[in-house]
């Protein structure tokens, strides 16, 4: 991530999970009526997209962000081992996990959120990922193995490795890091409810993703999630207070920790089926902001995600006590649909959902995921959304989501894909140290801290393709300069895959189905 004063986006965007929710035009109804003003009409130069290829690349992005000792099947081959002594300063093994964005820091808060979202995408759509399902699970495990290390000691979570300020003063490959690998933790005396509850959510969601393929690992994740959530709820306080000099302004918590407690409880309810968590949600939901009108879903605020997730318990599992969450979810949906009485979302002239100048694409990907996921739940329950007299069907939600995904993949005024490596034209100067500097294979000599800035400030394309990376995206006028120094628009993170100022990754994608799958899925979704 660049030296910015606003929150950043990273793995989160890939989700965000990871999460690029991609459907074929057959499934999503490309010929459906448009829900935008005339100026938002699609550009006819692209008739369709190769969603299978986009899914493959979106998952590959995570491999480019790996920290630690890389496995033999590493597909991003220009990367090498890095951070092999992480945690040694405090005698804890913290090797592994992911670098957040274009820098070399491991931030636990967005990493956990990205893990939750990637797991959610596998839970809901893993059956459609076919050959990429195993790669998606490996991406989850790379994160959960690290989160298990970070939570190994009771009532303690290691939430960050690396001094962000000093790291951002250098432009060097992760393999060359010589900046302090400082370790920061939360505990009883320095609580961090938002990070702890998000970590519990990630472990619980991942336990579901591995339930069938690795039941032993799944149970380990679930047990740890329970313990971590108890710590989060018992010792309340924001990590942005106790660790402010180190986590702010990068991943400062602006929304409070109430949303993470609701979100964590929702995932534990889903993963364990223990009535304790349903009782917790019923008793504390209002206090934790279940019916607040915040309509932004991302690494900082999970209220909307919790509403969508809990609405499934009502819509699909018929848990009547969670009836209100369907109404809360509907309110969010109505805020997104152009032309409805409660619409408040803004779109660029080209039709892209626009939330903020910094790393906007993270919100596009996370919103698209929620739209398609909620459409799935509504379809299962044979229900629709009523927006002040306007009926919004699941098909409308999928059409809106597909429009966002197609824009990201190149169906936009610039005719540019915002996923690196996808399509004929994509960002070539992304704000990413490892991608922009020569690889170890071509330049084995160490590149010193400040030496890399000559490359960062140059106009040369990045020599290493960070396949699948999703950048911050265009501005409100659909413009994108493709400048390495412009971290707000050109930095990728696993959050866009999912966070505010960085791009994480966007692997909540669905595949282009076979004819047999189209027939099967059309009966389910349309």
XYZ file of C-alpha atoms in Angstrom:
526
model
C 0.000 0.000 0.000
C 1.120 3.526 -0.645
C 1.638 6.189 1.933
C -1.915 7.356 2.069
C -4.009 8.787 4.838
C -7.190 6.954 4.052
C -7.993 3.286 4.503
C -6.547 1.024 1.883
C -7.909 -1.897 -0.016
C -6.268 -5.133 -0.647
C -7.044 -8.831 -0.767
C -10.347 -7.520 0.283
C -11.205 -6.476 -3.164
C -10.758 -9.911 -4.562
C -13.426 -10.948 -2.589
C -14.461 -8.933 -1.502
C -13.882 -11.938 -0.987
C -12.158 -12.440 -3.303
C -14.367 -12.849 -4.775
C -15.201 -11.536 -8.222
C -18.657 -12.841 -8.781
C -18.661 -13.688 -12.434
C -21.611 -15.245 -14.193
C -22.021 -16.172 -17.809
C -24.331 -14.063 -19.918
C -26.671 -17.042 -20.219
C -27.104 -17.277 -16.452
C -27.278 -13.601 -15.673
C -29.475 -12.627 -18.564
C -27.304 -10.287 -20.572
C -30.251 -9.345 -22.718
C -32.320 -8.286 -19.729
C -33.724 -4.786 -19.584
C -31.265 -2.077 -18.620
C -31.523 -0.500 -15.186
C -29.375 2.535 -15.883
C -30.024 5.879 -17.545
C -29.325 5.977 -21.279
C -25.769 7.235 -20.733
C -24.974 3.983 -18.877
C -25.621 1.691 -21.813
C -23.071 -1.046 -22.402
C -20.415 -0.560 -24.981
C -21.067 -3.088 -27.734
C -17.397 -3.773 -28.551
C -17.317 -6.699 -26.104
C -20.058 -9.270 -26.481
C -18.941 -11.591 -23.718
C -16.082 -12.396 -21.387
C -14.097 -15.497 -20.581
C -15.182 -15.804 -16.959
C -13.307 -19.057 -16.483
C -10.057 -17.346 -17.421
C -10.879 -14.428 -15.137
C -11.515 -16.810 -12.245
C -8.203 -18.588 -12.785
C -6.294 -15.315 -12.846
C -8.106 -13.873 -9.836
C -7.023 -16.818 -7.692
C -3.475 -16.657 -9.043
C -3.218 -13.144 -7.635
C -3.076 -14.566 -4.122
C 0.011 -16.547 -5.038
C 1.724 -13.319 -6.005
C 1.001 -11.918 -2.536
C 2.321 -14.883 -0.578
C 4.787 -14.344 2.225
C 6.948 -17.150 3.569
C 8.417 -20.254 1.948
C 6.758 -20.771 -1.414
C 5.504 -24.233 -2.428
C 6.767 -26.214 -5.441
C 3.507 -25.599 -7.342
C 3.812 -21.795 -7.105
C 2.412 -20.393 -10.372
C 3.610 -16.789 -10.034
C 7.159 -17.892 -10.758
C 8.926 -14.530 -10.460
C 8.287 -14.528 -6.707
C 10.709 -16.131 -4.222
C 10.762 -16.931 -0.493
C 10.486 -13.942 1.826
C 9.772 -13.040 5.450
C 11.237 -16.304 6.734
C 12.074 -14.828 10.139
C 8.750 -13.098 10.746
C 7.821 -13.288 14.413
C 11.300 -14.243 15.595
C 11.706 -10.898 17.371
C 9.048 -12.011 19.876
C 9.853 -15.741 19.668
C 6.686 -16.581 17.730
C 6.393 -18.259 14.336
C 4.567 -15.787 12.091
C 5.971 -16.971 8.786
C 3.422 -17.101 5.980
C 0.234 -15.224 5.258
C -0.138 -12.515 2.645
C 1.287 -9.108 1.904
C -1.604 -6.733 1.782
C -1.155 -4.813 -1.412
C 1.788 -3.218 -3.190
C 3.874 -3.078 -0.026
C 5.468 -5.700 2.229
C 3.394 -5.435 5.413
C 1.123 -8.163 6.737
C -2.012 -6.510 8.155
C -4.144 -8.989 10.088
C -7.430 -7.073 9.928
C -7.894 -6.976 6.132
C -6.229 -10.389 5.746
C -8.863 -11.939 8.003
C -11.684 -10.200 6.147
C -10.349 -11.382 2.814
C -10.198 -14.908 4.186
C -13.817 -14.676 5.301
C -14.932 -13.492 1.896
C -12.902 -16.021 -0.058
C -14.357 -18.759 2.116
C -17.871 -17.414 1.567
C -17.378 -17.517 -2.187
C -16.268 -21.162 -1.991
C -19.186 -22.045 0.300
C -21.779 -20.524 -2.033
C -20.238 -21.085 -5.473
C -17.438 -23.619 -5.063
C -19.427 -26.203 -6.976
C -19.146 -24.045 -10.090
C -15.399 -23.424 -9.778
C -14.545 -26.880 -11.113
C -10.773 -27.116 -11.615
C -10.114 -23.908 -9.697
C -11.808 -25.046 -6.492
C -8.653 -26.677 -5.164
C -6.615 -23.550 -5.922
C -9.206 -21.432 -4.130
C -9.005 -23.668 -1.076
C -5.221 -23.466 -1.139
C -5.536 -19.677 -1.125
C -7.777 -19.913 1.933
C -5.439 -22.345 3.700
C -2.418 -20.107 3.109
C -4.263 -17.472 5.126
C -5.794 -19.744 7.782
C -2.493 -21.491 8.496
C -1.121 -18.043 9.286
C -4.169 -17.029 11.338
C -3.812 -20.208 13.397
C -0.238 -19.178 14.195
C -1.352 -15.641 15.040
C -3.975 -16.970 17.481
C -1.953 -19.829 18.987
C -1.752 -18.192 22.428
C -5.059 -17.716 24.327
C -6.280 -14.133 24.685
C -3.575 -12.884 22.328
C -3.637 -12.230 18.590
C -0.683 -11.038 16.550
C -2.303 -8.543 14.196
C 0.526 -7.052 12.147
C 4.043 -7.836 10.966
C 6.061 -4.925 9.627
C 6.358 -1.236 10.416
C 4.138 0.354 7.765
C 5.741 3.793 7.995
C 9.257 2.477 7.495
C 8.150 -0.020 4.880
C 6.530 2.713 2.808
C 9.757 4.705 2.916
C 11.333 1.971 0.781
C 10.603 0.623 -2.669
C 12.049 -2.865 -2.534
C 11.109 -6.443 -3.320
C 9.776 -8.582 -0.464
C 12.750 -10.864 -1.062
C 15.067 -7.931 -0.230
C 13.253 -6.572 2.816
C 15.538 -4.933 5.350
C 12.944 -2.753 7.059
C 11.910 -3.693 10.634
C 9.631 -6.716 10.813
C 8.053 -5.365 13.962
C 5.288 -7.468 15.488
C 2.127 -5.976 16.982
C -0.446 -7.793 19.065
C -3.723 -7.356 20.897
C -4.399 -8.925 24.290
C -6.370 -8.368 27.499
C -4.578 -5.104 28.198
C -4.605 -3.836 24.610
C -7.868 -5.176 23.179
C -8.836 -5.225 19.532
C -12.375 -6.463 19.297
C -12.794 -5.710 15.587
C -9.689 -7.683 14.568
C -10.424 -10.555 16.939
C -14.070 -10.878 15.835
C -13.087 -10.680 12.156
C -10.447 -13.350 12.726
C -13.105 -15.532 14.379
C -15.362 -14.977 11.355
C -12.544 -15.974 8.989
C -11.766 -19.167 10.897
C -15.453 -20.091 11.158
C -16.149 -19.453 7.463
C -13.040 -21.388 6.446
C -14.131 -24.313 8.620
C -17.196 -24.585 6.390
C -15.095 -24.425 3.236
C -13.033 -27.417 4.437
C -15.829 -29.370 6.142
C -16.041 -32.087 3.507
C -12.561 -32.104 2.012
C -10.598 -31.946 5.293
C -12.857 -32.508 8.328
C -9.947 -32.617 10.791
C -8.682 -29.207 9.678
C -12.253 -27.910 9.637
C -12.763 -28.867 13.274
C -9.485 -27.229 14.272
C -10.583 -23.988 12.593
C -14.009 -24.084 14.253
C -12.563 -24.678 17.723
C -10.149 -21.790 17.301
C -12.924 -19.545 16.000
C -14.981 -20.185 19.130
C -12.065 -19.320 21.416
C -11.116 -16.198 19.480
C -14.694 -14.897 19.459
C -14.934 -15.346 23.226
C -11.797 -13.220 23.562
C -13.211 -10.591 21.190
C -16.465 -10.287 23.106
C -14.995 -10.429 26.605
C -12.231 -7.851 26.196
C -13.850 -5.060 24.234
C -12.001 -2.146 22.751
C -10.713 -0.922 19.399
C -7.241 -1.822 18.241
C -7.146 1.594 16.610
C -6.771 3.046 20.083
C -4.076 0.851 21.590
C -2.118 0.408 18.348
C -2.973 3.715 16.692
C 0.595 4.746 15.738
C 1.059 1.477 13.825
C -2.308 0.638 12.258
C -3.490 4.148 11.448
C -4.017 5.617 8.924
C -3.642 2.341 7.036
C -6.314 0.092 8.536
C -7.784 2.293 11.209
C -11.212 1.136 12.323
C -13.734 3.873 11.543
C -17.021 2.006 11.970
C -16.473 0.634 15.476
C -16.282 -3.011 16.465
C -20.015 -3.685 16.784
C -20.317 -4.783 13.148
C -17.518 -7.334 13.561
C -19.179 -8.820 16.650
C -22.446 -9.288 14.734
C -20.578 -10.620 11.698
C -18.478 -13.004 13.780
C -21.512 -14.320 15.654
C -23.331 -14.842 12.349
C -20.497 -16.959 10.977
C -20.175 -18.969 14.176
C -23.927 -19.575 14.111
C -23.620 -20.857 10.556
C -20.493 -22.941 11.218
C -21.358 -24.528 14.564
C -25.179 -24.584 14.630
C -24.759 -23.908 18.354
C -27.892 -22.102 19.640
C -25.619 -19.966 21.815
C -24.788 -17.803 18.802
C -28.382 -17.466 17.638
C -29.290 -16.357 21.163
C -26.385 -13.913 21.089
C -27.590 -12.414 17.801
C -31.179 -12.155 19.025
C -30.140 -10.508 22.291
C -27.501 -8.156 20.887
C -28.416 -7.575 17.247
C -29.946 -4.136 17.701
C -27.187 -2.970 20.022
C -24.610 -4.120 17.480
C -26.237 -2.119 14.678
C -28.303 -4.701 12.825
C -30.757 -2.087 11.546
C -28.407 0.822 10.950
C -28.675 2.451 7.541
C -24.996 2.169 6.608
C -24.837 0.792 3.077
C -21.110 0.307 2.526
C -19.646 -3.176 2.744
C -15.901 -3.628 3.061
C -12.977 -4.439 5.339
C -14.071 -1.814 7.880
C -17.852 -2.194 8.013
C -19.517 -5.617 7.840
C -23.076 -4.718 8.841
C -24.443 -5.261 5.337
C -22.638 -8.568 4.957
C -24.022 -9.770 8.287
C -27.551 -8.827 7.209
C -27.237 -10.745 3.939
C -25.724 -13.765 5.684
C -28.347 -13.849 8.427
C -31.129 -13.371 5.896
C -30.203 -16.787 4.499
C -31.020 -18.369 7.853
C -34.513 -16.910 7.513
C -35.003 -17.356 3.767
C -33.503 -20.813 3.372
C -33.363 -22.400 6.835
C -36.646 -20.767 7.925
C -35.282 -19.402 11.194
C -38.276 -17.175 11.930
C -36.554 -15.182 14.677
C -34.242 -13.704 12.019
C -37.121 -12.387 9.899
C -36.034 -8.763 10.336
C -32.702 -9.427 8.639
C -34.516 -9.973 5.358
C -35.956 -6.457 5.701
C -32.535 -5.065 6.621
C -31.000 -6.767 3.569
C -33.800 -5.477 1.338
C -33.110 -1.910 2.445
C -29.511 -2.288 1.323
C -30.544 -3.740 -2.025
C -33.017 -0.899 -2.621
C -30.239 1.629 -2.075
C -28.329 0.135 -5.025
C -31.022 -0.193 -7.696
C -31.198 2.849 -10.000
C -34.707 4.241 -10.468
C -36.212 2.925 -7.245
C -37.591 5.328 -4.608
C -34.808 4.498 -2.130
C -31.877 4.459 -4.528
C -28.859 6.364 -3.200
C -25.955 4.724 -5.021
C -23.906 6.718 -7.502
C -22.674 5.388 -10.833
C -20.123 6.737 -13.291
C -21.289 7.753 -16.788
C -20.066 4.335 -17.926
C -22.185 2.535 -15.341
C -19.670 1.657 -12.614
C -20.793 1.807 -8.994
C -18.812 4.646 -7.445
C -18.298 4.914 -3.691
C -15.012 6.762 -3.227
C -11.943 8.074 -4.990
C -9.507 5.730 -3.237
C -9.619 2.105 -4.377
C -13.235 2.216 -5.460
C -13.072 -1.183 -7.150
C -13.047 -2.950 -3.800
C -16.615 -1.787 -3.216
C -17.632 -2.783 -6.722
C -16.451 -6.349 -6.209
C -17.829 -6.761 -2.704
C -21.197 -5.313 -3.738
C -21.358 -7.573 -6.783
C -20.739 -10.578 -4.570
C -23.550 -9.612 -2.202
C -25.952 -8.991 -5.088
C -25.439 -12.433 -6.596
C -25.408 -14.176 -3.221
C -28.646 -12.512 -2.111
C -30.193 -13.333 -5.477
C -29.375 -16.980 -4.790
C -31.048 -16.843 -1.371
C -34.144 -15.088 -2.739
C -34.455 -17.612 -5.534
C -34.304 -20.507 -3.069
C -37.124 -18.917 -1.076
C -39.143 -17.849 -4.163
C -39.101 -14.252 -2.910
C -38.361 -10.784 -4.287
C -37.462 -7.357 -2.923
C -40.036 -4.575 -2.731
C -38.502 -1.117 -3.056
C -41.296 1.351 -2.400
C -43.671 -0.293 -4.832
C -40.975 -1.339 -7.299
C -40.450 -5.097 -7.454
C -36.811 -6.150 -7.709
C -36.338 -9.761 -8.769
C -33.269 -11.955 -8.284
C -32.701 -11.662 -12.017
C -32.380 -7.879 -11.673
C -29.764 -8.321 -8.973
C -27.728 -10.700 -11.117
C -27.982 -8.365 -14.099
C -26.682 -5.438 -12.035
C -23.830 -7.564 -10.693
C -22.901 -8.769 -14.159
C -22.818 -5.194 -15.424
C -20.250 -4.329 -12.764
C -18.120 -7.369 -13.470
C -18.201 -6.793 -17.221
C -17.170 -3.178 -16.692
C -14.213 -4.365 -14.612
C -13.195 -6.844 -17.310
C -13.224 -4.296 -20.131
C -16.770 -3.351 -21.056
C -16.223 0.328 -20.244
C -15.528 3.655 -21.992
C -11.733 3.079 -21.847
C -12.088 -0.431 -23.276
C -9.632 -1.520 -20.600
C -9.699 -4.482 -18.242
C -8.894 -3.531 -14.649
C -7.673 -7.058 -13.951
C -3.975 -7.410 -14.750
C -3.333 -10.073 -17.358
C -6.934 -10.307 -18.535
C -7.868 -9.069 -22.006
C -5.868 -7.231 -24.630
C -5.522 -4.010 -22.632
C -4.972 -3.806 -18.877
C -2.929 -1.684 -16.398
C 0.799 -2.005 -17.057
C 2.205 0.261 -14.310
C 0.538 -0.960 -11.158
C 1.668 0.408 -7.796
C 3.343 -2.783 -6.594
C 6.954 -3.199 -5.522
C 7.523 -6.810 -6.531
C 5.807 -6.405 -9.881
C 7.613 -3.186 -10.804
C 11.174 -4.184 -9.853
C 13.237 -6.782 -11.740
C 12.801 -10.274 -10.325
C 15.448 -12.233 -8.453
C 15.853 -14.427 -11.545
C 16.850 -11.482 -13.751
C 18.543 -9.333 -11.075
C 19.830 -11.504 -8.212
C 21.717 -8.650 -6.540
C 19.916 -6.906 -3.692
C 18.030 -3.714 -4.558
C 18.456 -1.282 -1.702
C 15.638 0.553 0.062
C 15.717 3.826 -1.852
C 17.193 2.509 -5.096
C 13.841 1.237 -6.262
C 12.202 4.653 -6.352
C 13.817 5.397 -9.708
C 11.742 2.531 -11.067
C 8.619 3.564 -9.173
C 8.796 7.052 -10.713
C 9.528 5.818 -14.232
C 7.120 5.303 -17.123
C 8.361 1.809 -17.925
C 5.773 -0.987 -17.737
C 6.155 -3.392 -14.843
C 8.458 -6.273 -15.876
C 6.581 -8.873 -13.789
C 2.914 -9.570 -14.472
C 0.959 -9.826 -11.203
C -1.652 -12.030 -12.819
C -5.210 -11.381 -11.686
C -4.475 -8.242 -9.681
C -7.386 -5.832 -9.612
C -6.430 -2.200 -9.281
C -8.229 0.651 -7.495
C -9.979 1.497 -10.736
C -11.142 4.561 -12.653
C -12.362 7.854 -11.213
C -15.946 9.097 -11.200
C -15.598 10.098 -14.867
C -14.358 6.652 -15.981
C -10.779 7.909 -16.369
C -7.717 5.829 -15.485
C -4.187 7.237 -15.962
C -2.214 3.970 -15.481
C 0.464 5.719 -13.451
C 2.514 3.749 -10.922
C 2.687 6.734 -8.564
C -1.121 6.971 -8.409
C -1.734 4.450 -5.628
C -5.388 5.476 -5.273
C -6.198 4.090 -8.712
C -3.270 1.825 -9.583
C -2.526 -0.187 -6.439
C -3.845 -3.739 -6.173
C -4.729 -5.408 -2.888
C -6.274 -8.640 -1.714
C -9.249 -6.591 -0.621
C -10.488 -6.027 -4.123
C -10.055 -8.831 -4.007
C -11.124 -6.080 -0.879
C -9.970 -2.641 0.965
C -10.185 1.256 0.639
C -6.841 2.298 -0.748
C -5.384 -1.014 -1.879
C -6.492 -3.829 -4.086
C -6.564 -7.223 -2.518
C -8.031 -9.703 -4.879
C -11.252 -10.581 -6.489
C -11.748 -14.272 -6.531
C -15.396 -14.657 -5.688
C -15.893 -15.552 -9.310
C -18.091 -17.983 -11.041
C -17.120 -19.898 -14.135
C -18.453 -19.876 -17.638
C -20.655 -22.979 -17.460
C -21.014 -25.858 -19.855
C -24.294 -26.288 -21.753
C -25.402 -28.915 -19.243
C -24.660 -26.531 -16.365
C -26.472 -23.678 -18.111
C -29.645 -25.757 -18.381
C -29.346 -26.821 -14.738
C -28.541 -23.349 -13.440
C -31.159 -21.565 -15.510
C -33.817 -23.599 -13.745
C -32.356 -22.555 -10.412
C -31.450 -18.916 -10.927
C -33.720 -17.427 -13.560
